[in-house]
Coordinates of C-alpha atoms in Angstrom, one line a residue:
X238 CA 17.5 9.6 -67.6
X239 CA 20.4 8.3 -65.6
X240 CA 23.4 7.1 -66.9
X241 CA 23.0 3.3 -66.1
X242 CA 19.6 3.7 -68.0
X243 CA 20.6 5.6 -70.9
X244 CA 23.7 2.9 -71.0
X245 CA 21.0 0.0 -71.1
X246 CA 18.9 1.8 -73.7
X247 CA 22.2 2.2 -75.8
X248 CA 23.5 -1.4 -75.4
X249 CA 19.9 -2.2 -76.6
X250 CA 20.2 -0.1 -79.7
X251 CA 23.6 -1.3 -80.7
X252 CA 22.3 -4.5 -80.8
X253 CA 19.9 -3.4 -83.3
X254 CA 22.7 -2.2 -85.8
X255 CA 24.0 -5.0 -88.4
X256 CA 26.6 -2.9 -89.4
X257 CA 28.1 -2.6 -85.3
X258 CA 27.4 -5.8 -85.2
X259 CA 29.8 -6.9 -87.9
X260 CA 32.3 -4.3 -87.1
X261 CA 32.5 -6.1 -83.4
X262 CA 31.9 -2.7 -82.2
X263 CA 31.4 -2.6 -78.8
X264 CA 30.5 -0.2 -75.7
X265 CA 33.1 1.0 -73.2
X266 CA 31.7 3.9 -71.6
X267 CA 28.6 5.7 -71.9
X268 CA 26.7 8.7 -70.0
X269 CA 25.1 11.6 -70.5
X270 CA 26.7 13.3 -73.8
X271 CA 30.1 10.9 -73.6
X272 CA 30.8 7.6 -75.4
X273 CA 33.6 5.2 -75.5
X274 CA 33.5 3.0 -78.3
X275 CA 35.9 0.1 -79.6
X276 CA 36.7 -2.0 -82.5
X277 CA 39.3 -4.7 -82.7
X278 CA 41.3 -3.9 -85.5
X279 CA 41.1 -7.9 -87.3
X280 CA 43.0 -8.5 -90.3
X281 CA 40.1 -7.9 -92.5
X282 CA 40.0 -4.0 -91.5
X283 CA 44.1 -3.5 -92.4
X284 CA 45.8 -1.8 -94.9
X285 CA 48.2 -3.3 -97.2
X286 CA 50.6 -2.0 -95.1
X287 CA 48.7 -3.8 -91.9
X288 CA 47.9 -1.0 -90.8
X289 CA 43.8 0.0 -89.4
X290 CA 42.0 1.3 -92.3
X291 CA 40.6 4.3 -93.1
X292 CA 37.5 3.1 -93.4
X293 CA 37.3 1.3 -90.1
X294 CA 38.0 4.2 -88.2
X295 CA 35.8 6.4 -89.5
X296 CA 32.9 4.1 -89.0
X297 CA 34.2 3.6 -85.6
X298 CA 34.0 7.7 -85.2
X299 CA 30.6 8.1 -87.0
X300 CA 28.4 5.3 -84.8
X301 CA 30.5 6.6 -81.8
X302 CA 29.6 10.5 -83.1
X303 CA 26.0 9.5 -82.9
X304 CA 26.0 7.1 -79.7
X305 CA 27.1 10.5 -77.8
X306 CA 24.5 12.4 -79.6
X307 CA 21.5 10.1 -78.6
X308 CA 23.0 10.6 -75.2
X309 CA 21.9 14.3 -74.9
X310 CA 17.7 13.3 -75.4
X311 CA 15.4 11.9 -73.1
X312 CA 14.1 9.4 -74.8
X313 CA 17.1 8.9 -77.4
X314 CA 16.3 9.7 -80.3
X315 CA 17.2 8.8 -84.2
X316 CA 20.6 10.6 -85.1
X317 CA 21.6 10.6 -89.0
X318 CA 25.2 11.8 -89.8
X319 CA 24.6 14.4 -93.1
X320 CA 28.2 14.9 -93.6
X321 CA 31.4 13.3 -92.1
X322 CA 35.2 13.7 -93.4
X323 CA 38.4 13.5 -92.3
X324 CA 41.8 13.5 -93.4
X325 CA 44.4 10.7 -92.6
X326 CA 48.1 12.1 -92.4
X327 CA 50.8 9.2 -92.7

């Protein structure tokens, strides 16, 4: 699969997830086992401190995580994240 189609077929399937939807994630860059992903940090997805939460990057870095891994199959397939942590240091 090329890299302008697997971008298509990926803009396709983002379009298919509420959740990315919501977020306002979008697509900067995508080929063959590489994605580029953004989110516009609103006000909703601050800290108390105004600062991006937690929680808003890491569901930036899981649907980004996956995006690249769909990359890697001809056709994409279903990717499901089993575990996923990480550890914010102020």
């Amino acid at each position: 699969m090329s890299d302008r189609a697997v971008s298509q077929e990926m803009g396709d399937f983002m379009r298919r997830i509420p959740f990315a939807q919501h977020l306002g994630i979008r697509i900067e860059a995508l080929e063959k086992g590489m994605a580029r992903l953004a989110l516009e940090i609103r006000p909703e997805f601050t800290t108390s401190w105004g600062t991006a939460h937690g929680g808003s990057i890491l569901a930036l870095l899981d649907i980004t995580l996956s995006m690249t891994a769909r990359t890697l199959f001809d056709p994409p397939r279903s990717i499901m994240t089993i575990d996923l942590s990480t550890q914010f240091i102020g």
